[in-house]
Coordinates of N, CA and C in Angstrom, one line a residue:
Chain A
S57 N 2.0 -16.2 -2.0 CA 1.3 -14.9 -2.2 C -0.2 -15.2 -2.5
A58 N -1.0 -14.3 -2.1 CA -2.5 -14.5 -2.2 C -2.9 -14.2 -3.7
V59 N -3.8 -15.0 -4.2 CA -4.4 -14.7 -5.5 C -5.9 -14.3 -5.3
I60 N -6.2 -13.2 -5.8 CA -7.6 -12.6 -5.6 C -8.3 -12.6 -6.9
S61 N -9.5 -13.1 -6.9 CA -10.4 -13.0 -8.0 C -11.5 -12.1 -7.7
Q62 N -11.7 -11.1 -8.5 CA -12.7 -10.1 -8.3 C -13.6 -10.0 -9.5
K63 N -14.9 -9.9 -9.2 CA -15.8 -9.8 -10.4 C -17.1 -9.0 -10.0
P64 N -17.7 -8.3 -10.9 CA -17.3 -8.2 -12.3 C -16.1 -7.3 -12.5
S65 N -15.5 -7.4 -13.6 CA -14.3 -6.6 -13.9 C -14.8 -5.2 -14.3
R66 N -15.9 -5.1 -14.8 CA -16.5 -3.8 -15.2 C -18.0 -3.9 -15.3
D67 N -18.7 -2.8 -15.1 CA -20.1 -2.7 -15.3 C -20.5 -1.3 -15.6
I68 N -21.6 -1.2 -16.3 CA -22.2 0.1 -16.5 C -23.6 0.0 -15.9
C69 N -24.0 0.9 -15.0 CA -25.2 0.7 -14.3 C -26.0 2.0 -14.3
Q70 N -27.3 1.8 -14.2 CA -28.2 3.0 -14.1 C -28.2 3.6 -12.7
R71 N -28.3 4.9 -12.7 CA -28.4 5.5 -11.4 C -29.6 5.0 -10.6
G72 N -29.5 4.9 -9.3 CA -30.5 4.4 -8.4 C -30.5 2.9 -8.2
T73 N -29.7 2.2 -9.0 CA -29.6 0.7 -8.8 C -28.4 0.4 -7.9
S74 N -28.2 -0.9 -7.7 CA -27.1 -1.3 -6.8 C -26.3 -2.4 -7.6
L75 N -25.1 -2.4 -7.2 CA -24.1 -3.4 -7.8 C -23.4 -4.1 -6.7
T76 N -23.3 -5.4 -6.7 CA -22.5 -6.2 -5.8 C -21.3 -6.7 -6.4
I77 N -20.2 -6.4 -5.8 CA -18.8 -6.9 -6.3 C -18.4 -8.0 -5.4
Q78 N -17.9 -9.0 -6.0 CA -17.4 -10.2 -5.3 C -15.9 -10.3 -5.3
C79 N -15.4 -10.8 -4.2 CA -13.9 -11.0 -4.0 C -13.7 -12.3 -3.4
Q80 N -12.9 -13.1 -4.2 CA -12.6 -14.5 -3.7 C -11.1 -14.6 -3.6
V81 N -10.6 -15.1 -2.4 CA -9.2 -15.3 -2.2 C -8.8 -16.7 -2.1
D82 N -7.6 -17.1 -2.6 CA -7.3 -18.5 -2.6 C -6.7 -19.1 -1.3
S83 N -6.7 -18.2 -0.3 CA -6.3 -18.7 1.0 C -7.1 -18.0 2.1
Q84 N -7.1 -18.5 3.3 CA -7.9 -17.9 4.4 C -7.1 -16.7 4.9
V85 N -7.9 -15.6 5.0 CA -7.3 -14.4 5.5 C -8.2 -13.8 6.6
T86 N -7.6 -13.1 7.5 CA -8.4 -12.5 8.6 C -9.1 -11.3 8.1
M87 N -8.4 -10.4 7.5 CA -9.0 -9.1 7.1 C -8.9 -9.0 5.6
M88 N -10.0 -8.4 5.1 CA -10.1 -8.1 3.7 C -10.4 -6.6 3.6
F89 N -9.9 -5.9 2.6 CA -10.1 -4.5 2.5 C -10.7 -4.1 1.2
W90 N -11.5 -3.1 1.2 CA -12.2 -2.6 0.0 C -11.7 -1.2 -0.2
Y91 N -11.2 -0.9 -1.4 CA -10.7 0.5 -1.7 C -11.5 1.0 -2.9
R92 N -11.4 2.3 -3.0 CA -11.9 3.0 -4.2 C -10.7 3.7 -4.8
Q93 N -10.6 3.6 -6.1 CA -9.5 4.3 -6.8 C -10.1 5.2 -7.8
Q94 N -10.1 6.5 -7.6 CA -10.6 7.5 -8.5 C -9.5 8.1 -9.3
P95 N -9.7 8.5 -10.5 CA -8.7 9.1 -11.3 C -8.0 10.2 -10.7
G96 N -6.6 10.2 -10.6 CA -5.9 11.3 -10.1 C -5.9 11.3 -8.6
Q97 N -6.5 10.4 -7.9 CA -6.5 10.4 -6.5 C -6.0 9.1 -5.9
S98 N -5.7 9.1 -4.7 CA -5.0 7.9 -4.0 C -6.1 6.8 -3.9
L99 N -5.6 5.7 -3.5 CA -6.5 4.6 -3.1 C -7.1 5.0 -1.8
T100 N -8.4 5.0 -1.8 CA -9.1 5.4 -0.5 C -9.7 4.1 0.1
L101 N -9.4 3.9 1.3 CA -9.9 2.7 2.0 C -11.4 3.0 2.3
I102 N -12.3 2.1 1.9 CA -13.7 2.2 2.2 C -14.0 1.6 3.6
A103 N -13.5 0.3 3.7 CA -13.8 -0.4 4.9 C -13.0 -1.7 5.0
T104 N -12.9 -2.2 6.2 CA -12.2 -3.4 6.5 C -13.2 -4.5 6.9
A105 N -13.2 -5.6 6.2 CA -14.2 -6.6 6.4 C -13.5 -7.8 7.2
N106 N -14.1 -8.1 8.3 CA -13.7 -9.1 9.2 C -14.7 -10.2 9.2
Q107 N -14.3 -11.5 9.2 CA -15.2 -12.6 9.2 C -15.9 -12.7 10.5
G108 N -17.2 -12.8 10.5 CA -17.9 -12.9 11.7 C -18.3 -11.7 12.5
S109 N -18.0 -10.5 11.9 CA -18.3 -9.3 12.6 C -18.6 -8.2 11.5
E110 N -19.2 -7.1 12.0 CA -19.5 -6.1 11.0 C -18.3 -5.4 10.5
A111 N -18.3 -5.0 9.3 CA -17.2 -4.3 8.7 C -16.9 -3.0 9.4
T112 N -15.7 -2.5 9.4 CA -15.3 -1.3 10.0 C -15.1 -0.3 8.8
Y113 N -15.9 0.8 8.9 CA -15.9 1.8 7.8 C -15.1 3.0 8.1
E114 N -14.4 3.5 7.1 CA -13.6 4.7 7.2 C -14.5 5.9 7.2
S115 N -14.0 7.0 7.6 CA -14.7 8.3 7.6 C -15.2 8.6 6.2
G116 N -16.4 8.9 6.1 CA -17.0 9.3 4.8 C -17.7 8.1 4.1
F117 N -17.6 7.0 4.7 CA -18.3 5.8 4.1 C -19.2 5.2 5.1
V118 N -20.4 4.8 4.7 CA -21.4 4.3 5.6 C -22.0 3.0 5.1
I119 N -22.4 2.2 6.1 CA -22.9 0.8 5.8 C -24.1 0.8 4.8
D120 N -25.0 1.8 5.0 CA -26.2 1.8 4.1 C -25.8 2.0 2.7
K121 N -24.8 2.7 2.4 CA -24.3 3.0 1.0 C -23.4 1.9 0.5
F122 N -22.6 1.3 1.4 CA -21.6 0.3 1.0 C -21.7 -0.9 1.9
P123 N -22.8 -1.6 1.9 CA -22.9 -2.8 2.7 C -21.9 -3.9 2.3
I124 N -21.3 -4.5 3.3 CA -20.3 -5.5 3.0 C -20.7 -6.8 3.7
S125 N -20.4 -7.9 3.0 CA -20.6 -9.2 3.6 C -19.3 -9.9 3.7
R126 N -19.1 -10.7 4.7 CA -17.9 -11.5 4.9 C -18.3 -12.9 5.5
P127 N -18.8 -13.7 4.7 CA -19.4 -15.0 5.2 C -18.4 -16.0 5.7
N128 N -17.2 -15.9 5.1 CA -16.1 -16.8 5.5 C -14.7 -16.2 5.3
L129 N -13.7 -16.9 5.5 CA -12.3 -16.4 5.5 C -11.8 -16.2 4.1
T130 N -12.5 -16.6 3.1 CA -12.0 -16.5 1.7 C -12.8 -15.6 0.8
F131 N -13.9 -15.1 1.3 CA -14.8 -14.4 0.4 C -15.4 -13.1 1.1
S132 N -15.7 -12.1 0.2 CA -16.3 -10.9 0.7 C -17.1 -10.3 -0.5
T133 N -18.1 -9.6 -0.2 CA -18.8 -8.8 -1.2 C -18.9 -7.3 -0.7
L134 N -18.9 -6.4 -1.7 CA -19.1 -5.0 -1.5 C -20.3 -4.6 -2.4
T135 N -21.3 -4.0 -1.8 CA -22.4 -3.5 -2.6 C -22.4 -2.0 -2.6
V136 N -22.5 -1.5 -3.8 CA -22.6 0.0 -4.0 C -24.1 0.2 -4.2
S137 N -24.8 0.9 -3.3 CA -26.2 1.0 -3.3 C -26.7 2.3 -3.8
N138 N -27.9 2.3 -4.4 CA -28.5 3.5 -4.8 C -27.5 4.4 -5.6
M139 N -26.9 3.9 -6.6 CA -25.8 4.5 -7.3 C -26.1 5.8 -7.9
S140 N -25.1 6.7 -7.9 CA -25.2 8.0 -8.6 C -23.9 8.1 -9.5
P141 N -23.9 9.0 -10.4 CA -22.6 9.1 -11.2 C -21.4 9.4 -10.4
E142 N -21.5 9.9 -9.3 CA -20.3 10.2 -8.4 C -19.7 8.9 -7.9
D143 N -20.4 7.8 -8.0 CA -19.9 6.5 -7.5 C -19.1 5.8 -8.6
S144 N -19.0 6.5 -9.8 CA -18.2 5.9 -10.9 C -16.8 5.9 -10.4
S145 N -16.2 4.7 -10.4 CA -14.8 4.6 -9.9 C -14.3 3.2 -10.2
I146 N -13.1 2.9 -9.8 CA -12.6 1.5 -9.7 C -12.7 1.1 -8.2
Y147 N -13.2 -0.1 -8.0 CA -13.3 -0.6 -6.7 C -12.4 -1.8 -6.6
L148 N -11.6 -1.8 -5.5 CA -10.5 -2.9 -5.4 C -10.7 -3.6 -4.1
C149 N -10.5 -4.9 -4.2 CA -10.5 -5.8 -3.1 C -9.0 -6.1 -2.8
S150 N -8.6 -6.1 -1.5 CA -7.2 -6.3 -1.1 C -7.1 -7.2 0.1
V151 N -6.1 -7.9 0.2 CA -5.7 -8.6 1.5 C -4.3 -8.3 1.8
D152 N -3.9 -8.5 3.1 CA -2.6 -8.4 3.5 C -2.0 -9.7 3.9
E153 N -0.8 -10.0 3.6 CA -0.1 -11.1 4.1 C 1.2 -10.7 4.8
L154 N 1.5 -11.4 5.8 CA 2.7 -11.1 6.6 C 4.0 -11.3 5.8
T155 N 4.9 -10.3 6.0 CA 6.2 -10.5 5.4 C 7.1 -11.1 6.4
D156 N 8.4 -11.2 6.1 CA 9.3 -11.9 7.0 C 9.7 -11.1 8.2
R157 N 9.3 -9.9 8.3 CA 9.6 -9.1 9.5 C 8.4 -8.7 10.3
G158 N 7.3 -9.3 10.0 CA 6.1 -9.0 10.8 C 5.3 -7.9 10.2
G159 N 5.8 -7.3 9.2 CA 4.9 -6.3 8.4 C 4.1 -7.1 7.4
T160 N 3.5 -6.4 6.5 CA 2.6 -7.1 5.5 C 2.9 -6.6 4.1
E161 N 2.4 -7.4 3.2 CA 2.4 -7.0 1.8 C 1.0 -7.1 1.3
A162 N 0.5 -6.1 0.6 CA -0.9 -6.0 0.1 C -1.0 -6.7 -1.3
F163 N -2.0 -7.5 -1.4 CA -2.3 -8.1 -2.7 C -3.7 -7.6 -3.1
F164 N -3.9 -7.4 -4.4 CA -5.1 -6.8 -4.9 C -5.8 -7.6 -6.0
G165 N -7.1 -7.5 -6.0 CA -7.8 -8.0 -7.1 C -7.6 -7.1 -8.3
Q166 N -8.1 -7.5 -9.4 CA -7.9 -6.8 -10.7 C -8.8 -5.5 -10.8
G167 N -9.7 -5.4 -9.8 CA -10.5 -4.2 -9.8 C -11.8 -4.3 -10.5
T168 N -12.8 -3.5 -10.1 CA -14.1 -3.5 -10.8 C -14.3 -2.0 -11.3
R169 N -14.3 -1.8 -12.6 CA -14.5 -0.5 -13.1 C -16.0 -0.2 -13.2
L170 N -16.5 0.7 -12.4 CA -18.0 0.9 -12.4 C -18.2 2.3 -13.0
T171 N -19.2 2.3 -13.9 CA -19.6 3.5 -14.5 C -21.1 3.6 -14.3
V172 N -21.5 4.7 -13.7 CA -23.0 5.0 -13.4 C -23.5 6.0 -14.4
V173 N -24.5 5.7 -15.1 CA -25.1 6.6 -16.1 C -26.5 7.1 -15.7
Chain B
A202 N -1.6 10.0 13.0 CA -2.2 9.6 11.8 C -1.0 9.4 10.8
Q203 N -1.2 8.4 9.9 CA -0.2 8.2 8.9 C -0.6 8.8 7.6
R204 N 0.4 9.3 6.9 CA 0.1 10.0 5.6 C 1.2 9.8 4.7
V205 N 0.8 9.6 3.4 CA 1.8 9.5 2.3 C 1.6 10.5 1.3
T206 N 2.6 11.2 0.9 CA 2.5 12.3 -0.1 C 3.4 12.0 -1.3
Q207 N 2.7 12.0 -2.4 CA 3.4 11.9 -3.7 C 3.2 13.2 -4.4
P208 N 4.1 14.1 -4.5 CA 3.8 15.4 -5.0 C 3.6 15.5 -6.5
E209 N 4.1 14.5 -7.2 CA 3.9 14.6 -8.7 C 2.8 13.7 -9.1
K210 N 1.8 14.2 -9.9 CA 0.8 13.3 -10.5 C 1.3 12.7 -11.7
L211 N 2.2 13.4 -12.4 CA 2.7 12.9 -13.7 C 4.2 13.2 -13.8
L212 N 4.9 12.2 -14.3 CA 6.3 12.4 -14.5 C 6.6 11.8 -15.9
S213 N 7.1 12.7 -16.8 CA 7.3 12.3 -18.2 C 8.8 12.4 -18.5
V214 N 9.4 11.3 -18.9 CA 10.9 11.3 -19.3 C 11.1 10.6 -20.6
F215 N 12.3 10.7 -21.1 CA 12.7 10.0 -22.3 C 13.4 8.7 -21.9
K216 N 13.3 7.8 -22.7 CA 14.1 6.5 -22.5 C 15.5 6.8 -22.3
G217 N 16.1 6.1 -21.2 CA 17.5 6.3 -20.9 C 17.8 7.3 -19.9
A218 N 16.8 8.2 -19.6 CA 16.9 9.3 -18.6 C 16.8 8.7 -17.2
P219 N 17.4 9.4 -16.2 CA 17.1 8.9 -14.9 C 15.7 9.3 -14.4
V220 N 15.2 8.5 -13.5 CA 13.9 8.7 -13.0 C 13.9 8.7 -11.4
E221 N 13.2 9.7 -10.9 CA 13.0 9.7 -9.4 C 11.6 10.1 -9.1
L222 N 10.9 9.1 -8.5 CA 9.5 9.4 -8.1 C 9.5 9.7 -6.6
K223 N 9.0 10.8 -6.2 CA 9.1 11.2 -4.9 C 8.0 10.7 -4.0
C224 N 8.4 10.4 -2.7 CA 7.4 10.0 -1.7 C 7.9 10.5 -0.4
N225 N 7.0 11.2 0.3 CA 7.3 11.6 1.7 C 6.2 11.0 2.6
Y226 N 6.5 10.8 3.8 CA 5.5 10.2 4.7 C 5.5 10.9 6.0
S227 N 4.5 10.6 6.8 CA 4.4 11.0 8.2 C 3.8 9.9 8.9
Y228 N 4.6 9.5 10.0 CA 4.2 8.4 10.8 C 4.9 8.5 12.1
S229 N 4.3 8.3 13.2 CA 4.9 8.6 14.5 C 5.8 7.4 15.0
G230 N 5.5 6.2 14.4 CA 6.3 5.1 14.9 C 7.3 4.7 13.9
S231 N 7.6 3.4 13.7 CA 8.6 2.9 12.8 C 7.8 2.3 11.6
P232 N 7.9 2.9 10.5 CA 7.0 2.5 9.4 C 7.6 1.5 8.5
E233 N 6.8 0.8 7.8 CA 7.3 0.0 6.6 C 6.8 0.7 5.4
L234 N 7.7 0.9 4.5 CA 7.4 1.6 3.2 C 7.5 0.7 2.0
F235 N 6.6 0.9 1.1 CA 6.4 0.1 -0.1 C 6.3 1.0 -1.3
W236 N 6.6 0.4 -2.4 CA 6.2 1.0 -3.7 C 5.4 -0.1 -4.5
Y237 N 4.2 0.3 -4.9 CA 3.4 -0.6 -5.7 C 3.3 0.0 -7.1
V238 N 3.1 -0.9 -8.1 CA 3.0 -0.5 -9.5 C 1.8 -1.1 -10.1
Q239 N 1.3 -0.3 -11.0 CA 0.1 -0.8 -11.8 C 0.4 -0.5 -13.3
Y240 N 0.8 -1.6 -14.0 CA 0.9 -1.4 -15.5 C -0.4 -1.4 -16.1
S241 N -0.4 -1.0 -17.4 CA -1.7 -0.9 -18.1 C -2.4 -2.2 -18.2
R242 N -3.6 -2.2 -17.8 CA -4.5 -3.4 -17.8 C -4.0 -4.5 -16.9
Q243 N -3.2 -4.2 -15.9 CA -2.8 -5.2 -14.9 C -3.2 -4.8 -13.5
R244 N -3.2 -5.7 -12.6 CA -3.6 -5.3 -11.3 C -2.4 -4.7 -10.5
L245 N -2.8 -3.9 -9.5 CA -1.8 -3.3 -8.7 C -0.9 -4.4 -8.0
Q246 N 0.3 -4.2 -8.0 CA 1.2 -5.2 -7.4 C 2.4 -4.6 -6.7
L247 N 3.0 -5.3 -5.8 CA 4.2 -4.8 -5.1 C 5.4 -4.7 -6.0
L248 N 6.1 -3.6 -6.0 CA 7.3 -3.5 -6.7 C 8.5 -3.8 -5.7
L249 N 8.6 -3.0 -4.7 CA 9.6 -3.3 -3.7 C 9.2 -2.7 -2.3
R250 N 10.0 -3.1 -1.3 CA 9.7 -2.7 0.0 C 11.0 -2.4 0.7
H251 N 11.0 -1.4 1.6 CA 12.3 -0.9 2.1 C 13.1 -2.0 2.9
I252 N 12.4 -2.8 3.6 CA 13.1 -3.8 4.5 C 13.9 -4.8 3.7
S253 N 13.5 -5.0 2.4 CA 14.3 -6.0 1.6 C 15.5 -5.4 1.0
R254 N 15.6 -4.1 0.9 CA 16.8 -3.4 0.3 C 17.2 -4.1 -1.0
E255 N 16.2 -4.3 -1.8 CA 16.4 -4.9 -3.1 C 16.3 -4.0 -4.2
S256 N 16.8 -4.4 -5.4 CA 16.6 -3.7 -6.6 C 15.7 -4.5 -7.5
I257 N 14.6 -4.0 -7.9 CA 13.6 -4.7 -8.7 C 13.5 -4.0 -10.1
K258 N 13.7 -4.7 -11.1 CA 13.6 -4.1 -12.5 C 14.4 -2.8 -12.6
G259 N 15.5 -2.8 -11.8 CA 16.4 -1.6 -11.9 C 16.0 -0.5 -10.9
F260 N 14.9 -0.6 -10.3 CA 14.5 0.4 -9.3 C 15.0 0.1 -7.9
T261 N 15.3 1.2 -7.2 CA 15.7 1.1 -5.8 C 15.0 2.2 -5.1
A262 N 14.9 2.0 -3.8 CA 14.3 3.1 -2.9 C 15.0 3.0 -1.6
D263 N 15.4 4.1 -1.1 CA 16.1 4.1 0.2 C 15.2 4.9 1.2
L264 N 15.0 4.3 2.4 CA 14.2 5.0 3.4 C 15.1 6.0 4.1
N265 N 14.8 7.2 4.1 CA 15.5 8.3 4.7 C 14.6 8.8 5.9
K266 N 14.9 8.3 7.1 CA 14.1 8.7 8.2 C 14.2 10.2 8.6
G267 N 15.4 10.7 8.3 CA 15.6 12.1 8.7 C 14.7 13.0 7.8
E268 N 14.6 12.7 6.5 CA 13.8 13.5 5.6 C 12.4 12.9 5.5
T269 N 12.1 11.8 6.2 CA 10.9 11.1 6.0 C 10.5 10.9 4.6
S270 N 11.5 10.3 3.8 CA 11.2 10.1 2.4 C 11.5 8.7 2.0
F271 N 11.0 8.3 0.9 CA 11.2 7.0 0.3 C 11.1 7.1 -1.2
H272 N 12.0 7.8 -1.8 CA 11.9 8.1 -3.2 C 12.3 6.9 -4.0
L273 N 11.7 6.7 -5.1 CA 11.9 5.6 -6.0 C 12.8 6.1 -7.2
K274 N 13.9 5.3 -7.4 CA 14.9 5.8 -8.4 C 15.2 4.7 -9.4
K275 N 15.5 5.1 -10.6 CA 16.1 4.2 -11.6 C 17.0 5.0 -12.5
P276 N 18.2 4.6 -12.7 CA 19.2 5.4 -13.4 C 18.9 5.6 -14.9
F277 N 18.3 4.6 -15.5 CA 18.0 4.6 -16.9 C 16.6 4.1 -17.2
A278 N 15.6 5.0 -17.4 CA 14.3 4.5 -17.6 C 14.1 3.8 -18.9
Q279 N 13.2 2.8 -18.9 CA 12.8 2.1 -20.1 C 11.3 2.3 -20.4
E280 N 10.9 2.1 -21.7 CA 9.5 2.3 -22.1 C 8.6 1.5 -21.2
E281 N 9.0 0.3 -20.9 CA 8.2 -0.7 -20.2 C 8.0 -0.3 -18.7
D282 N 8.7 0.8 -18.3 CA 8.5 1.3 -16.9 C 7.3 2.2 -16.8
S283 N 6.7 2.5 -18.0 CA 5.5 3.4 -18.0 C 4.4 2.7 -17.2
A284 N 3.9 3.4 -16.2 CA 2.9 2.8 -15.3 C 2.5 3.8 -14.2
M285 N 1.6 3.4 -13.4 CA 1.2 4.2 -12.2 C 1.9 3.6 -11.0
Y286 N 2.6 4.5 -10.3 CA 3.3 4.1 -9.1 C 2.7 4.6 -7.8
Y287 N 2.5 3.8 -6.9 CA 2.0 4.2 -5.6 C 3.0 3.9 -4.5
C288 N 3.2 4.9 -3.7 CA 4.0 4.7 -2.5 C 3.0 4.4 -1.3
A289 N 3.4 3.5 -0.5 CA 2.5 3.1 0.6 C 3.3 2.9 1.9
L290 N 2.5 3.1 3.0 CA 3.1 2.9 4.3 C 2.2 2.1 5.1
S291 N 2.8 1.2 5.9 CA 2.1 0.5 6.9 C 2.9 0.5 8.2
G292 N 2.2 0.5 9.3 CA 2.8 0.6 10.6 C 3.3 -0.8 11.0
S293 N 4.4 -0.9 11.6 CA 5.0 -2.1 12.1 C 4.3 -2.5 13.4
G294 N 4.5 -3.7 13.8 CA 4.0 -4.2 15.1 C 2.5 -4.4 15.1
G295 N 1.9 -4.7 14.0 CA 0.5 -5.1 14.0 C -0.4 -4.1 13.4
S296 N -0.1 -2.8 13.4 CA -1.0 -1.8 12.8 C -0.7 -1.7 11.3
Y297 N -1.3 -2.6 10.6 CA -0.7 -2.8 9.2 C -1.7 -2.5 8.1
I298 N -2.7 -1.7 8.4 CA -3.6 -1.3 7.3 C -2.8 -0.3 6.5
P299 N -2.5 -0.5 5.2 CA -1.6 0.4 4.5 C -2.3 1.7 4.1
T300 N -1.5 2.7 4.0 CA -2.0 4.0 3.5 C -1.2 4.3 2.3
F301 N -2.0 4.7 1.2 CA -1.4 4.9 -0.1 C -1.3 6.4 -0.4
G302 N -0.3 6.7 -1.2 CA -0.2 8.0 -1.8 C -1.2 8.1 -3.0
R303 N -1.3 9.2 -3.6 CA -2.3 9.4 -4.7 C -1.8 8.8 -6.0
G304 N -0.5 8.4 -6.0 CA 0.1 7.8 -7.2 C 0.7 8.8 -8.1
T305 N 1.7 8.4 -8.8 CA 2.4 9.1 -9.9 C 2.4 8.3 -11.1
S306 N 1.9 8.9 -12.2 CA 1.9 8.3 -13.5 C 3.3 8.6 -14.2
L307 N 4.0 7.5 -14.4 CA 5.3 7.7 -15.1 C 5.1 7.3 -16.6
I308 N 5.5 8.2 -17.5 CA 5.5 8.0 -18.9 C 6.9 8.1 -19.4
V309 N 7.3 7.0 -20.0 CA 8.7 7.0 -20.6 C 8.5 7.0 -22.1
H310 N 9.0 8.1 -22.7 CA 8.9 8.2 -24.2 C 10.1 7.6 -24.9
P311 N 9.8 7.0 -26.1 CA 11.0 6.4 -26.8 C 12.0 7.4 -27.3

C-alpha cells in the first residue's frame, strides 16, 4: 500500500497570497490526484497530475488558480493562488493502486487544512 | 457519467443499535464500489470493497445491481465506529478515477 506524506498539514493565509502544498509518495505512481474536501460536501476532484505532462483539470478548476507540478513519479505540488476565503478547505493528495481484480484502491495523504483570512 | 449518492449527511445511533449507511450509484458499466472511512484526526482510508466480500470491523456491504445500491451495515454499532464514511465508485477496466459521495457522519452515542 502506498504511503503519502502531505505538507503542510494546516496553514492560515492572508487573502491574495498563494500556498503550495506538497505530496510525496513512497512508491512510483503514474497518476496523482488532488481533491478538495469542504464541510458537508463530497470529495471534489480538482485535477489529475501526470508525470511529464500538464495536469488535467476538472470542470470548475483552472490552471491559473490551481497550478500543479509533477516533476517525477513520486512527487507533486498543488498551489492555491490568489487565495480568498472561499478557498478555505481541506486539500487532499491521493494515488490509486491496482487491486487484485484490475480495479484500484485509493490512498490519501493526511490533508492540508487551509484557512484564508 | 458516474455518480454516488449518500442521502444522509448525519446518522446518529446509540451503542448496540444496528447501523445502515445508504449509498446509491449510477454507472453505465460494471462498477467497483468502496467504502472509505475517516476517523477523527486520521486520514481517509479504505474500509471495504465489494469485490472482496469481506467483513471489516463488523461492517459489511452488498452490491445490489438491481437497486444500484451499496449500503454499509453493521448489526451492533460501537462508539469507536463514529467517523465520516464515504461511498466511492470507480469504473472497471481502466477507467478508475474514483467518484465519491458527499459522506455520512456517523455518531454512535454511549
